[in-house]
Coordinates of C-alpha atoms and ligand atoms in Angstrom, one line a residue:
X1 CA 24.3 19.4 58.8
X2 CA 21.5 16.8 58.5
X3 CA 19.4 15.3 55.0
X4 CA 15.9 17.7 56.9
X5 CA 18.8 21.7 56.2
X6 CA 17.6 21.7 52.8
X7 CA 14.7 20.5 52.7
X8 CA 13.2 23.9 54.6
X9 CA 12.1 26.7 53.2
X10 CA 15.5 29.9 53.4
X11 CA 12.9 32.0 55.2
X12 CA 12.3 29.6 58.2
X13 CA 15.5 28.6 58.7
X14 CA 16.5 31.8 58.6
X15 CA 13.0 32.9 60.6
X16 CA 12.9 34.6 64.3
X17 CA 10.5 33.0 65.8
X18 CA 7.8 35.0 67.8
X19 CA 9.3 34.6 72.2
X20 CA 6.1 34.5 74.2
X21 CA 7.0 36.6 77.5
X22 CA 6.1 32.9 79.3
X23 CA 8.4 31.4 77.2
X24 CA 11.4 33.7 78.1
X25 CA 11.1 33.3 81.6
X26 CA 11.7 29.5 83.1
X27 CA 11.0 29.6 86.8
X28 CA 9.5 29.6 89.7
X29 CA 7.7 33.2 90.0
X30 CA 5.1 34.0 92.9
X31 CA 4.0 37.5 90.6
X32 CA 3.8 37.7 86.9
X33 CA 3.5 40.8 85.7
X34 CA 5.1 39.5 82.0
X35 CA 1.7 38.9 80.0
X36 CA -1.0 41.4 80.7
X37 CA -2.9 38.8 81.5
X38 CA -5.8 39.7 83.8
X39 CA -4.9 39.2 87.7
X40 CA -8.3 38.7 89.0
X41 CA -8.2 34.3 89.1
X42 CA -11.2 33.2 86.6
X43 CA -9.0 29.3 85.9
X44 CA -7.6 30.1 83.0
X45 CA -7.4 33.8 83.4
X46 CA -3.5 32.9 83.0
X47 CA -2.0 31.5 79.2
X48 CA -1.1 28.7 78.9
X49 CA 2.6 26.8 78.6
X50 CA 3.0 27.0 75.1
X51 CA 5.1 24.3 74.5
X52 CA 2.3 21.8 76.9
X53 CA 5.5 20.2 78.4
X54 CA 3.3 18.6 81.4
X55 CA 0.8 17.1 78.5
X56 CA 3.7 15.9 76.3
X57 CA 5.7 13.4 79.2
X58 CA 1.7 12.2 79.4
X59 CA 2.1 11.2 75.8
X60 CA 5.5 11.1 76.1
X61 CA 4.6 7.7 78.3
X62 CA 1.9 6.4 77.0
X63 CA 3.1 6.3 73.5
X64 CA 6.9 5.4 73.8
X65 CA 8.4 8.6 72.5
X66 CA 10.5 11.3 74.3
X67 CA 8.8 14.3 75.1
X68 CA 12.1 16.6 72.7
X69 CA 9.7 14.1 69.4
X70 CA 6.3 15.6 70.6
X71 CA 4.4 18.8 68.9
X72 CA 1.0 19.5 69.5
X73 CA -1.6 20.9 67.5
X74 CA -5.5 22.4 66.9
X75 CA -6.3 19.2 65.2
X76 CA -3.6 17.5 63.3
X77 CA -5.2 19.4 60.8
X78 CA -2.9 22.4 61.7
X79 CA 0.5 19.7 62.3
X80 CA -0.2 19.3 57.7
X81 CA -1.2 23.1 57.2
X82 CA 2.6 23.1 59.1
X83 CA 4.2 20.7 57.4
X84 CA 3.1 22.5 54.3
X85 CA 4.3 25.7 55.1
X86 CA 7.7 24.9 56.1
X87 CA 8.6 23.0 53.5
X88 CA 7.3 23.6 50.6
X89 CA 8.4 27.2 48.8
X90 CA 5.2 27.7 47.0
X91 CA 5.2 28.2 42.9
X92 CA 8.7 26.2 43.5
X93 CA 8.2 22.7 45.6
X94 CA 5.5 20.5 45.2
X95 CA 3.6 18.2 48.1
X96 CA 3.2 14.4 46.5
X97 CA 0.6 12.5 48.1
X98 CA -1.3 9.0 47.0
X99 CA -5.4 9.2 46.2
X100 CA -8.0 8.6 46.9
X101 CA -6.9 9.9 50.2
X102 CA -8.1 12.5 53.2
X103 CA -9.0 16.2 51.7
X104 CA -7.0 18.3 53.8
X105 CA -3.7 17.1 52.0
X106 CA -4.3 19.3 48.9
X107 CA -6.8 21.9 50.6
X108 CA -4.0 23.1 52.6
X109 CA -1.8 22.9 49.2
X110 CA -3.7 24.8 47.3
X111 CA -3.8 27.5 50.5
X112 CA -0.5 28.0 50.6
X113 CA -0.4 28.0 46.4
X114 CA 1.6 24.9 46.7
X115 CA 1.0 22.3 43.8
X116 CA 0.1 19.0 44.1
X117 CA 1.3 16.0 42.5
X118 CA -0.6 13.0 42.7
X119 CA 0.4 9.2 42.3
X120 CA -2.4 6.8 42.9
X121 CA -2.4 4.0 44.8
X122 CA -2.7 0.7 42.7
X123 CA -5.7 -1.9 43.3
X124 CA -5.0 -2.8 45.8
X125 CA -5.1 0.1 48.0
X126 CA -0.9 0.1 48.1
X127 CA 1.4 2.8 47.4
X128 CA 3.7 2.4 43.9
X129 CA 6.6 2.6 44.7
X130 CA 8.5 3.4 41.2
X131 CA 5.8 5.5 40.1
X132 CA 6.5 8.1 42.5
X133 CA 9.4 8.3 42.7
X134 CA 10.3 9.1 39.1
X135 CA 7.7 11.3 39.9
X136 CA 10.3 12.9 42.7
X137 CA 12.2 15.1 42.0
X138 CA 14.2 17.6 44.5
X139 CA 11.6 20.1 44.6
X140 CA 9.6 16.6 45.8
X141 CA 9.8 17.6 49.1
X142 CA 6.9 16.6 51.5
X143 CA 4.7 12.8 50.5
X144 CA 1.8 12.6 52.3
X145 CA 1.5 8.4 53.1
X146 CA -1.8 7.7 55.3
X147 CA -2.2 4.5 57.0
X148 CA -5.2 3.4 57.7
X149 CA -5.8 5.5 54.8
X150 CA -8.9 7.4 54.8
X151 CA -11.7 6.5 52.6
X152 CA -10.0 2.8 51.9
X153 CA -9.7 2.3 55.3
X154 CA -7.0 -0.8 54.7
X155 CA -3.1 -0.3 56.1
X156 CA 0.2 1.3 54.2
X157 CA 1.9 -2.0 54.0
X158 CA 5.6 -0.9 56.6
X159 CA 7.9 -2.8 54.1
X160 CA 6.7 0.2 51.2
X161 CA 7.1 2.9 54.0
X162 CA 9.7 1.6 55.1
X163 CA 11.5 1.3 51.4
X164 CA 10.1 5.1 50.6
X165 CA 11.7 6.4 53.7
X166 CA 15.0 4.9 52.6
X167 CA 14.7 5.7 48.3
X168 CA 12.9 9.3 48.8
X169 CA 14.8 12.8 49.5
X170 CA 12.0 14.8 51.1
X171 CA 10.6 14.7 54.4
X172 CA 7.4 11.6 54.4
X173 CA 4.5 12.5 56.8
X174 CA 2.0 9.5 57.4
X175 CA -1.3 9.8 59.1
X176 CA -2.0 7.4 61.1
X177 CA -5.7 9.2 62.4
X178 CA -7.3 5.9 62.6
X179 CA -3.8 3.4 64.0
X180 CA -5.4 2.5 67.1
X181 CA -8.2 0.6 65.0
X182 CA -4.5 -1.2 62.9
X183 CA -2.9 -4.2 64.2
X184 CA 0.2 -2.5 62.3
X185 CA 2.7 -0.8 64.3
X186 CA 2.6 2.0 64.5
X187 CA 5.9 4.1 63.0
X188 CA 6.5 5.4 65.7
X189 CA 8.6 3.4 66.2
X190 CA 11.3 4.1 63.5
X191 CA 11.3 7.6 64.9
X192 CA 15.3 7.3 65.5
X193 CA 16.2 5.5 62.4
X194 CA 15.2 8.7 59.9
X195 CA 15.9 11.7 60.4
X196 CA 12.7 12.6 57.6
X197 CA 9.9 10.7 59.2
X198 CA 7.0 12.6 60.4
X199 CA 3.8 10.5 62.6
X200 CA 1.3 12.3 62.5
X201 CA -1.9 11.2 65.0
X202 CA -5.1 12.3 66.7
X203 CA -6.9 12.8 70.3
X204 CA -10.6 13.2 67.3
X205 CA -10.8 9.5 66.8
X206 CA -10.1 6.8 69.2
X207 CA -9.4 8.6 71.9
X208 CA -12.5 10.5 71.7
X209 CA -11.9 14.3 71.6
X210 CA -12.6 15.6 68.2
X211 CA -14.4 18.5 70.1
X212 CA -11.6 19.7 71.5
X213 CA -9.1 19.5 68.5
X214 CA -5.4 17.7 69.8
X215 CA -3.4 16.5 67.5
X216 CA 0.0 14.9 66.8
X217 CA 3.2 14.8 65.3
X218 CA 6.1 12.2 67.1
X219 CA 9.4 13.8 65.6
X220 CA 13.2 14.3 65.5
X221 CA 13.8 16.5 68.1
X222 CA 15.2 18.3 64.9
X223 CA 12.1 18.6 63.1
X224 CA 10.1 19.6 65.9
X225 CA 12.6 22.1 66.8
X226 CA 11.2 24.0 62.9
X227 CA 6.8 22.8 64.4
X228 CA 7.9 25.0 67.7
X229 CA 9.7 27.8 65.8
X230 CA 6.2 28.6 62.8
X231 CA 2.9 27.9 65.5
X232 CA 1.2 30.3 67.6
X233 CA 2.7 31.1 70.1
X234 CA -0.2 29.4 72.1
X235 CA -1.8 27.4 69.8
X236 CA -3.4 24.4 72.6
X237 CA -5.7 26.2 74.9
X238 CA -6.0 25.4 78.6
X239 CA -9.2 23.7 78.6
X240 CA -8.1 21.6 75.9
X241 CA -4.3 20.5 77.3
X242 CA -7.0 19.5 80.9
X243 CA -9.6 18.2 78.6
X244 CA -6.8 15.5 77.3
X245 CA -4.3 15.0 80.0
X246 CA -7.5 13.5 81.8
X247 CA -8.0 11.7 79.1
X248 CA -4.5 10.2 78.8
X249 CA -5.1 9.7 82.5
X250 CA -8.8 7.4 82.2
X251 CA -7.0 5.5 79.1
X252 CA -8.4 2.7 79.5
X253 CA -11.6 3.8 79.0
X254 CA -9.8 4.2 75.0
X255 CA -9.1 0.7 75.0
X256 CA -12.4 -0.3 75.4
X257 CA -14.3 1.8 73.2
X258 CA -11.4 0.7 70.6
X259 CA -13.2 -3.2 71.9
X260 CA -16.2 -2.2 71.0
X261 CA -16.0 -0.4 68.0
X262 CA -13.7 -3.6 66.1
X263 CA -17.0 -5.9 67.5
X264 CA -19.5 -3.4 65.8
X265 CA -17.2 -3.4 62.7
X266 CA -17.2 -7.0 62.3
X267 CA -20.3 -7.5 62.9
X268 CA -21.3 -5.2 59.6
X269 CA -18.5 -7.1 58.3
X270 CA -20.7 -9.8 58.4
X271 CA -23.8 -8.8 57.7
X272 CA -23.7 -5.5 54.9
X273 CA -22.2 -8.9 51.7
X274 CA -25.9 -10.4 52.8
X275 CA -27.7 -7.2 52.1
X276 CA -28.4 -6.9 48.3
X277 CA -27.7 -3.2 47.7
X278 CA -24.2 -3.8 49.2
X279 CA -21.2 -4.7 46.7
X280 CA -18.7 -5.2 48.3
X281 CA -17.4 -4.0 51.4
X282 CA -13.8 -3.0 51.8
X283 CA -11.7 -4.4 53.9
X284 CA -10.9 -2.4 57.1
X285 CA -9.1 -1.3 59.6
X286 CA -10.4 1.9 60.9
X287 CA -13.8 2.9 62.5
X288 CA -15.1 3.9 59.1
X289 CA -15.8 0.8 56.0
X290 CA -15.6 1.7 51.8
X291 CA -18.7 -0.4 50.4
X292 CA -19.6 -0.3 46.7
X293 CA -22.4 -0.2 46.5
X294 CA -25.1 -0.2 43.0
X295 CA -26.7 3.2 43.2
X296 CA -24.1 5.6 45.3
X297 CA -25.9 9.1 44.9
X298 CA -29.5 7.4 45.8
X299 CA -28.2 4.9 48.5
X300 CA -27.5 8.5 49.9
X301 CA -30.1 10.2 50.1
X302 CA -32.5 6.5 51.3
X303 CA -29.6 7.4 53.9
X304 CA -30.4 10.8 54.4
X305 CA -34.3 11.1 54.2
X306 CA -34.1 8.4 57.5
X307 CA -32.0 11.1 59.9
X308 CA -28.4 8.8 58.8
X309 CA -25.4 11.0 57.3
X310 CA -23.1 8.6 55.6
X311 CA -20.3 9.6 53.7
X312 CA -20.1 9.3 49.7
X313 CA -17.5 8.7 48.6
X314 CA -17.9 7.8 44.7
X315 CA -16.2 10.3 42.9
X316 CA -13.2 10.0 44.2
X317 CA -10.6 8.1 42.1
X318 CA -10.4 4.9 42.8
X319 CA -13.6 4.9 45.0
X320 CA -16.6 4.1 41.8
X321 CA -20.2 3.5 43.2
X322 CA -18.3 4.2 47.0
X323 CA -19.8 4.7 50.5
X324 CA -18.4 4.9 53.4
X325 CA -20.3 4.6 57.2
X326 CA -18.7 5.0 60.0
X327 CA -19.1 2.3 62.8
X328 CA -21.0 3.6 65.5
X329 CA -22.7 2.6 68.2
X330 CA -25.0 -1.0 68.2
X331 CA -28.1 1.2 68.5
X332 CA -26.8 3.5 65.1
X333 CA -25.7 0.4 63.0
X334 CA -28.5 -1.8 63.9
X335 CA -30.5 1.7 62.6
X336 CA -27.9 1.8 59.3
X337 CA -28.6 -2.3 58.6
X338 CA -32.6 -1.6 59.1
X339 CA -32.3 1.3 56.9
X340 CA -30.1 -0.4 54.0
X341 CA -33.0 -4.1 54.7
X342 CA -35.7 -1.6 53.7
X343 CA -33.8 0.3 50.6
X344 CA -33.6 -3.7 50.1
X345 CA -37.1 -4.6 49.8
X346 CA -38.1 -0.7 48.1
X347 CA -35.7 -2.1 45.2
X348 CA -37.5 -5.7 45.2
X349 CA -40.8 -4.7 45.3
X350 CA -40.5 -1.8 42.1
Ligands
LIG401 N1 -5.8 12.8 59.5 C1 -7.0 11.6 58.4 C2 -6.3 10.3 57.6 C3 -8.0 12.4 58.4 O1 -9.4 11.3 58.0 C4 -8.3 13.0 59.7 C5 -10.3 13.7 60.0 N2 -11.6 13.1 59.7 C6 -8.0 13.9 60.0 C7 -5.6 13.9 59.7 C8 -7.8 15.4 60.8 O2 -8.3 14.9 62.1 P1 -8.4 16.2 63.5 O3 -8.6 16.0 64.1 O4 -6.9 15.9 63.9 O5 -7.7 17.3 62.3

């Protein structure tokens, strides 16, 4: 028995999943009368491939994983939700998370009525491995590690992740939504070593496809089998599959965007600290910067009045006084810097 099996909810282990018309048939057919579709060609009159095989082959090639190690979700948010539903028995099991971090781990757990045990990151935004292990018990089914972490922007050290993977007995989910902006290698390289590892990535950031809603979960085939068992049969629509395939065929465009964003991030990292209203710019391995400012709410409002929306993270634990700025294009970043200079001028006069 694998170390994964006892972690799965009994009802999911026993589940007989929905079998869609198209997944029951293997082979080539010229007359499709199995799925109650409209026979007239619209380009989209047929259901999409429930297992997105063409797209997964392409992703496997680019990400250096095997197609059987890939699950695709309606955004990585769907993968987060499904993980909780696969592993956590409401009212019995719980998840662990390391705040300040991405808000959907908590929301998905709350929706599923699954408690969340929080172990704050240390002052340098790294996991406190000993406390995590002290708080973990047999009902700690999932631990979410976000790296680069949103909103703190730093990488979680690979040594910590390996340490946790060795010592924690639940499933470790490493959310790498921002990995393309980081110097650190992806944890997908650890997949063949650790049975209880899930790595999340997304088309929403570097790939420029937030609007199509496509997230990736990389995991050993046994875990992918669980995802496929519980997912809605046609969770990835044809338009999304086509758009992502096209993007993958033009991967150099993504690389250029990443380069430009990194250049702009470096420019903001240099310019922001010269402004009086910016107290500290935290180091970033992502496409955003966490900055500590004097009066976050006031500065947030000032920017909104100039049509610039940033994210107020000042009420998150460990982020007192902090705003989060996404790195925009050069013009957008110029507008942000100019607005912040105006704010300084106004405060100087008052
Ligand atoms: N993980 C993190 C860390 C994120 O910041 C986000 C989006 N802000 C997501 C996951 C969700 O991504 P998706 O668009 O793929 O659902």
